Structure formats: C-alpha cells, structure tokens
C-alpha cells in the first residue's frame, strides 16, 4: 500500500510542471479558492452544465439512487 502511494506521488509530480513561469503549476488548498464560492453561485455557474440525463448516465449516481 505504501509503495503504491509513493509511486502515485512520484507519477503525479511528473505531469504538471511546478515552476515559477507563466505556465507553471501551483498547489493550493481547495478551501483557499472555494471558500468564497457559495452553493447558489456554484449551482448557477457550474450546475447548469450538468443535465439530469447526464447525471443519470453516471455509475456513481445510479449506485446512490439504487441504494436509496
């Protein structure tokens, strides 16, 4: 298990380029940029792109619906 985690960490750090240039990746805490984002704003801005048929096609949604 620990070997897996170490391998994933190594692989994950190879994909983005952590540099100071204009295209460099930056690691941030999600709360840092989402804390001012309200649920209503999220649903208005992002939720409008997720239709009911699209969500019903997702396995994770189907599993939750079947469990209810």
Short mmCIF file of N, CA, C and O in Angstrom, two decimals:
data_model
loop_
_atom_site.label_atom_id
_atom_site.label_comp_id
_atom_site.label_asym_id
_atom_site.label_seq_id
_atom_site.Cartn_x
_atom_site.Cartn_y
_atom_site.Cartn_z
N UNK A 1 0.83 -1.19 0.00
CA UNK A 1 0.00 0.00 0.00
C UNK A 1 0.88 1.26 0.00
O UNK A 1 0.65 2.16 -0.78
N UNK A 2 1.84 1.31 0.89
CA UNK A 2 2.72 2.47 0.98
C UNK A 2 3.54 2.63 -0.30
O UNK A 2 3.83 3.75 -0.72
N UNK A 3 3.88 1.50 -0.91
CA UNK A 3 4.61 1.55 -2.18
C UNK A 3 3.75 2.19 -3.27
O UNK A 3 4.23 2.97 -4.08
N UNK A 4 2.46 1.83 -3.26
CA UNK A 4 1.51 2.42 -4.21
C UNK A 4 1.44 3.93 -4.05
O UNK A 4 1.48 4.67 -5.03
N UNK A 5 1.28 4.38 -2.83
CA UNK A 5 1.17 5.81 -2.54
C UNK A 5 2.42 6.53 -3.01
O UNK A 5 2.35 7.57 -3.67
N UNK A 6 3.58 5.98 -2.71
CA UNK A 6 4.84 6.60 -3.12
C UNK A 6 4.93 6.67 -4.64
O UNK A 6 5.35 7.68 -5.21
N UNK A 7 4.52 5.60 -5.31
CA UNK A 7 4.56 5.58 -6.77
C UNK A 7 3.62 6.60 -7.39
O UNK A 7 3.96 7.27 -8.37
N UNK A 8 2.43 6.73 -6.82
CA UNK A 8 1.46 7.70 -7.33
C UNK A 8 1.97 9.11 -7.12
O UNK A 8 1.84 9.97 -7.99
N UNK A 9 2.58 9.37 -5.97
CA UNK A 9 3.12 10.71 -5.71
C UNK A 9 4.20 11.07 -6.71
O UNK A 9 4.25 12.19 -7.22
N UNK A 10 5.06 10.13 -7.01
CA UNK A 10 6.13 10.38 -7.97
C UNK A 10 5.52 10.65 -9.35
O UNK A 10 5.88 11.62 -10.03
N UNK A 11 4.58 9.82 -9.76
CA UNK A 11 3.95 9.98 -11.07
C UNK A 11 3.18 11.29 -11.16
O UNK A 11 3.22 11.98 -12.18
N UNK A 12 2.48 11.66 -10.10
CA UNK A 12 1.67 12.88 -10.10
C UNK A 12 2.55 14.12 -10.21
O UNK A 12 2.14 15.12 -10.80
N UNK A 13 3.72 14.08 -9.65
CA UNK A 13 4.60 15.24 -9.72
C UNK A 13 5.33 15.36 -11.06
O UNK A 13 5.91 16.39 -11.36
N UNK A 14 5.28 14.31 -11.87
CA UNK A 14 5.92 14.38 -13.18
C UNK A 14 5.03 15.03 -14.22
O UNK A 14 5.52 15.59 -15.18
N UNK A 15 3.71 14.99 -14.04
CA UNK A 15 2.79 15.51 -15.04
C UNK A 15 2.79 17.04 -15.07
O UNK A 15 3.10 17.63 -16.09
N UNK A 16 2.42 17.72 -13.97
CA UNK A 16 2.46 19.18 -14.04
C UNK A 16 3.89 19.70 -13.91
O UNK A 16 4.75 19.05 -13.34
N UNK A 17 4.11 20.85 -14.44
CA UNK A 17 5.42 21.48 -14.34
C UNK A 17 5.36 22.52 -13.23
O UNK A 17 4.76 23.57 -13.38
N UNK A 18 5.96 22.20 -12.08
CA UNK A 18 5.98 23.11 -10.95
C UNK A 18 7.13 24.09 -11.13
O UNK A 18 8.26 23.81 -10.78
N UNK A 19 6.84 25.21 -11.74
CA UNK A 19 7.86 26.23 -11.96
C UNK A 19 7.27 27.60 -11.69
O UNK A 19 6.08 27.74 -11.45
N UNK A 20 8.10 28.60 -11.76
CA UNK A 20 7.63 29.96 -11.49
C UNK A 20 7.19 30.68 -12.76
O UNK A 20 6.77 31.82 -12.69
N UNK A 21 7.30 30.05 -13.89
CA UNK A 21 6.92 30.67 -15.15
C UNK A 21 5.41 30.85 -15.28
O UNK A 21 4.64 30.40 -14.43
N UNK A 22 4.97 31.48 -16.35
CA UNK A 22 3.54 31.75 -16.53
C UNK A 22 2.69 30.49 -16.70
O UNK A 22 1.50 30.50 -16.43
N UNK A 23 3.29 29.39 -17.10
CA UNK A 23 2.55 28.14 -17.28
C UNK A 23 2.85 27.11 -16.19
O UNK A 23 2.49 25.95 -16.33
N UNK A 24 3.51 27.54 -15.13
CA UNK A 24 3.85 26.63 -14.05
C UNK A 24 2.65 26.25 -13.20
O UNK A 24 1.75 27.06 -12.98
N UNK A 25 2.61 25.02 -12.76
CA UNK A 25 1.53 24.54 -11.90
C UNK A 25 1.74 25.05 -10.47
O UNK A 25 2.87 25.30 -10.05
N UNK A 26 0.65 25.17 -9.76
CA UNK A 26 0.70 25.64 -8.38
C UNK A 26 -0.19 24.75 -7.54
O UNK A 26 -1.31 24.43 -7.92
N UNK A 27 0.28 24.32 -6.39
CA UNK A 27 -0.50 23.50 -5.47
C UNK A 27 -1.16 24.44 -4.47
O UNK A 27 -0.49 25.24 -3.82
N UNK A 28 -2.50 24.36 -4.39
CA UNK A 28 -3.24 25.21 -3.46
C UNK A 28 -4.25 24.37 -2.69
O UNK A 28 -4.67 23.31 -3.13
N UNK A 29 -4.63 24.88 -1.54
CA UNK A 29 -5.68 24.27 -0.74
C UNK A 29 -7.02 24.63 -1.37
O UNK A 29 -7.27 25.80 -1.66
N UNK A 30 -7.89 23.65 -1.62
CA UNK A 30 -9.18 23.93 -2.24
C UNK A 30 -9.96 24.99 -1.48
O UNK A 30 -10.65 25.81 -2.09
N UNK A 31 -9.89 24.97 -0.16
CA UNK A 31 -10.62 25.95 0.64
C UNK A 31 -10.18 27.37 0.32
O UNK A 31 -10.98 28.30 0.35
N UNK A 32 -8.93 27.52 -0.04
CA UNK A 32 -8.38 28.84 -0.33
C UNK A 32 -9.13 29.53 -1.48
O UNK A 32 -9.40 30.72 -1.43
N UNK A 33 -9.50 28.79 -2.49
CA UNK A 33 -10.18 29.42 -3.62
C UNK A 33 -11.67 29.10 -3.70
O UNK A 33 -12.41 29.71 -4.46
N UNK A 34 -12.15 28.14 -2.88
CA UNK A 34 -13.57 27.83 -2.89
C UNK A 34 -14.35 28.43 -1.71
O UNK A 34 -15.57 28.41 -1.72
N UNK A 35 -13.67 28.95 -0.72
CA UNK A 35 -14.34 29.42 0.49
C UNK A 35 -15.33 30.56 0.21
O UNK A 35 -16.34 30.67 0.88
N UNK A 36 -15.06 31.37 -0.79
CA UNK A 36 -15.97 32.47 -1.10
C UNK A 36 -17.02 32.08 -2.14
O UNK A 36 -17.85 32.89 -2.52
N UNK A 37 -16.99 30.84 -2.59
CA UNK A 37 -17.90 30.36 -3.62
C UNK A 37 -19.13 29.76 -2.94
O UNK A 37 -19.06 28.68 -2.35
N UNK A 38 -20.27 30.40 -3.02
CA UNK A 38 -21.48 29.90 -2.35
C UNK A 38 -22.10 28.76 -3.15
O UNK A 38 -21.84 28.60 -4.35
N UNK A 39 -22.93 27.97 -2.49
CA UNK A 39 -23.60 26.86 -3.16
C UNK A 39 -24.49 27.37 -4.29
O UNK A 39 -24.51 26.81 -5.38
N UNK A 40 -25.21 28.45 -4.03
CA UNK A 40 -26.08 29.01 -5.05
C UNK A 40 -25.29 29.46 -6.28
O UNK A 40 -25.66 29.19 -7.42
N UNK A 41 -24.16 30.10 -6.04
CA UNK A 41 -23.30 30.54 -7.16
C UNK A 41 -22.76 29.33 -7.92
O UNK A 41 -22.71 29.33 -9.15
N UNK A 42 -22.35 28.29 -7.19
CA UNK A 42 -21.84 27.07 -7.82
C UNK A 42 -22.91 26.45 -8.71
O UNK A 42 -22.65 26.10 -9.86
N UNK A 43 -24.12 26.30 -8.18
CA UNK A 43 -25.19 25.70 -8.96
C UNK A 43 -25.54 26.54 -10.18
O UNK A 43 -25.81 26.01 -11.25
N UNK A 44 -25.50 27.85 -10.04
CA UNK A 44 -25.80 28.74 -11.15
C UNK A 44 -24.71 28.68 -12.22
O UNK A 44 -25.00 28.59 -13.41
N UNK A 45 -23.45 28.69 -11.79
CA UNK A 45 -22.34 28.75 -12.74
C UNK A 45 -21.95 27.39 -13.31
O UNK A 45 -21.64 27.26 -14.49
N UNK A 46 -21.90 26.38 -12.46
CA UNK A 46 -21.41 25.05 -12.86
C UNK A 46 -22.55 24.07 -13.09
O UNK A 46 -22.55 23.33 -14.07
N UNK A 47 -23.52 24.08 -12.21
CA UNK A 47 -24.62 23.12 -12.27
C UNK A 47 -25.43 23.19 -13.55
O UNK A 47 -25.99 22.19 -13.99
N UNK A 48 -25.48 24.34 -14.17
CA UNK A 48 -26.27 24.48 -15.40
C UNK A 48 -25.72 23.62 -16.54
O UNK A 48 -26.41 23.34 -17.50
N UNK A 49 -24.47 23.19 -16.42
CA UNK A 49 -23.86 22.36 -17.45
C UNK A 49 -24.09 20.86 -17.22
O UNK A 49 -23.74 20.05 -18.07
N UNK A 50 -24.65 20.50 -16.07
CA UNK A 50 -24.87 19.10 -15.73
C UNK A 50 -26.36 18.80 -15.81
O UNK A 50 -27.11 19.04 -14.87
N UNK A 51 -26.80 18.24 -16.92
CA UNK A 51 -28.21 17.93 -17.11
C UNK A 51 -28.59 16.66 -16.35
O UNK A 51 -27.73 15.86 -15.99
N UNK A 52 -29.89 16.47 -16.15
CA UNK A 52 -30.38 15.27 -15.46
C UNK A 52 -29.99 14.00 -16.23
O UNK A 52 -29.48 13.05 -15.63
N UNK A 53 -30.20 13.93 -17.55
CA UNK A 53 -29.77 12.72 -18.27
C UNK A 53 -28.27 12.45 -18.14
O UNK A 53 -27.85 11.30 -18.03
N UNK A 54 -27.47 13.51 -18.15
CA UNK A 54 -26.02 13.34 -17.99
C UNK A 54 -25.70 12.74 -16.63
O UNK A 54 -24.90 11.81 -16.52
N UNK A 55 -26.35 13.25 -15.59
CA UNK A 55 -26.09 12.74 -14.24
C UNK A 55 -26.59 11.30 -14.10
O UNK A 55 -25.95 10.47 -13.47
N UNK A 56 -27.74 10.98 -14.69
CA UNK A 56 -28.28 9.62 -14.60
C UNK A 56 -27.42 8.61 -15.33
O UNK A 56 -27.46 7.42 -15.03
N UNK A 57 -26.64 9.05 -16.27
CA UNK A 57 -25.74 8.16 -17.01
C UNK A 57 -24.50 7.79 -16.20
O UNK A 57 -23.79 6.85 -16.55
N UNK A 58 -24.24 8.50 -15.12
CA UNK A 58 -23.06 8.24 -14.29
C UNK A 58 -23.31 7.05 -13.36
O UNK A 58 -24.35 6.97 -12.70
N UNK A 59 -22.35 6.14 -13.29
CA UNK A 59 -22.48 4.98 -12.41
C UNK A 59 -22.62 5.39 -10.95
O UNK A 59 -23.40 4.79 -10.22
N UNK A 60 -21.88 6.39 -10.52
CA UNK A 60 -21.93 6.79 -9.12
C UNK A 60 -23.31 7.29 -8.73
O UNK A 60 -23.79 7.02 -7.62
N UNK A 61 -23.99 7.97 -9.63
CA UNK A 61 -25.35 8.45 -9.36
C UNK A 61 -26.30 7.27 -9.32
O UNK A 61 -27.17 7.18 -8.45
N UNK A 62 -26.16 6.35 -10.25
CA UNK A 62 -27.02 5.17 -10.28
C UNK A 62 -26.89 4.34 -9.00
O UNK A 62 -27.89 3.87 -8.45
N UNK A 63 -25.67 4.19 -8.52
CA UNK A 63 -25.44 3.43 -7.28
C UNK A 63 -26.15 4.09 -6.11
O UNK A 63 -26.78 3.45 -5.30
N UNK A 64 -26.06 5.42 -6.04
CA UNK A 64 -26.72 6.15 -4.95
C UNK A 64 -28.24 6.03 -5.06
O UNK A 64 -28.93 5.91 -4.05
N UNK A 65 -28.76 6.12 -6.27
CA UNK A 65 -30.20 6.01 -6.45
C UNK A 65 -30.70 4.61 -6.10
O UNK A 65 -31.76 4.44 -5.51
N UNK A 66 -29.94 3.59 -6.46
CA UNK A 66 -30.30 2.21 -6.15
C UNK A 66 -30.25 1.94 -4.65
O UNK A 66 -31.03 1.14 -4.13
N UNK A 67 -29.35 2.62 -3.95
CA UNK A 67 -29.20 2.41 -2.52
C UNK A 67 -30.30 3.12 -1.72
O UNK A 67 -30.55 2.77 -0.58
N UNK A 68 -30.93 4.11 -2.32
CA UNK A 68 -31.97 4.90 -1.60
C UNK A 68 -33.27 4.18 -1.51
O UNK A 68 -33.63 3.31 -2.17
#
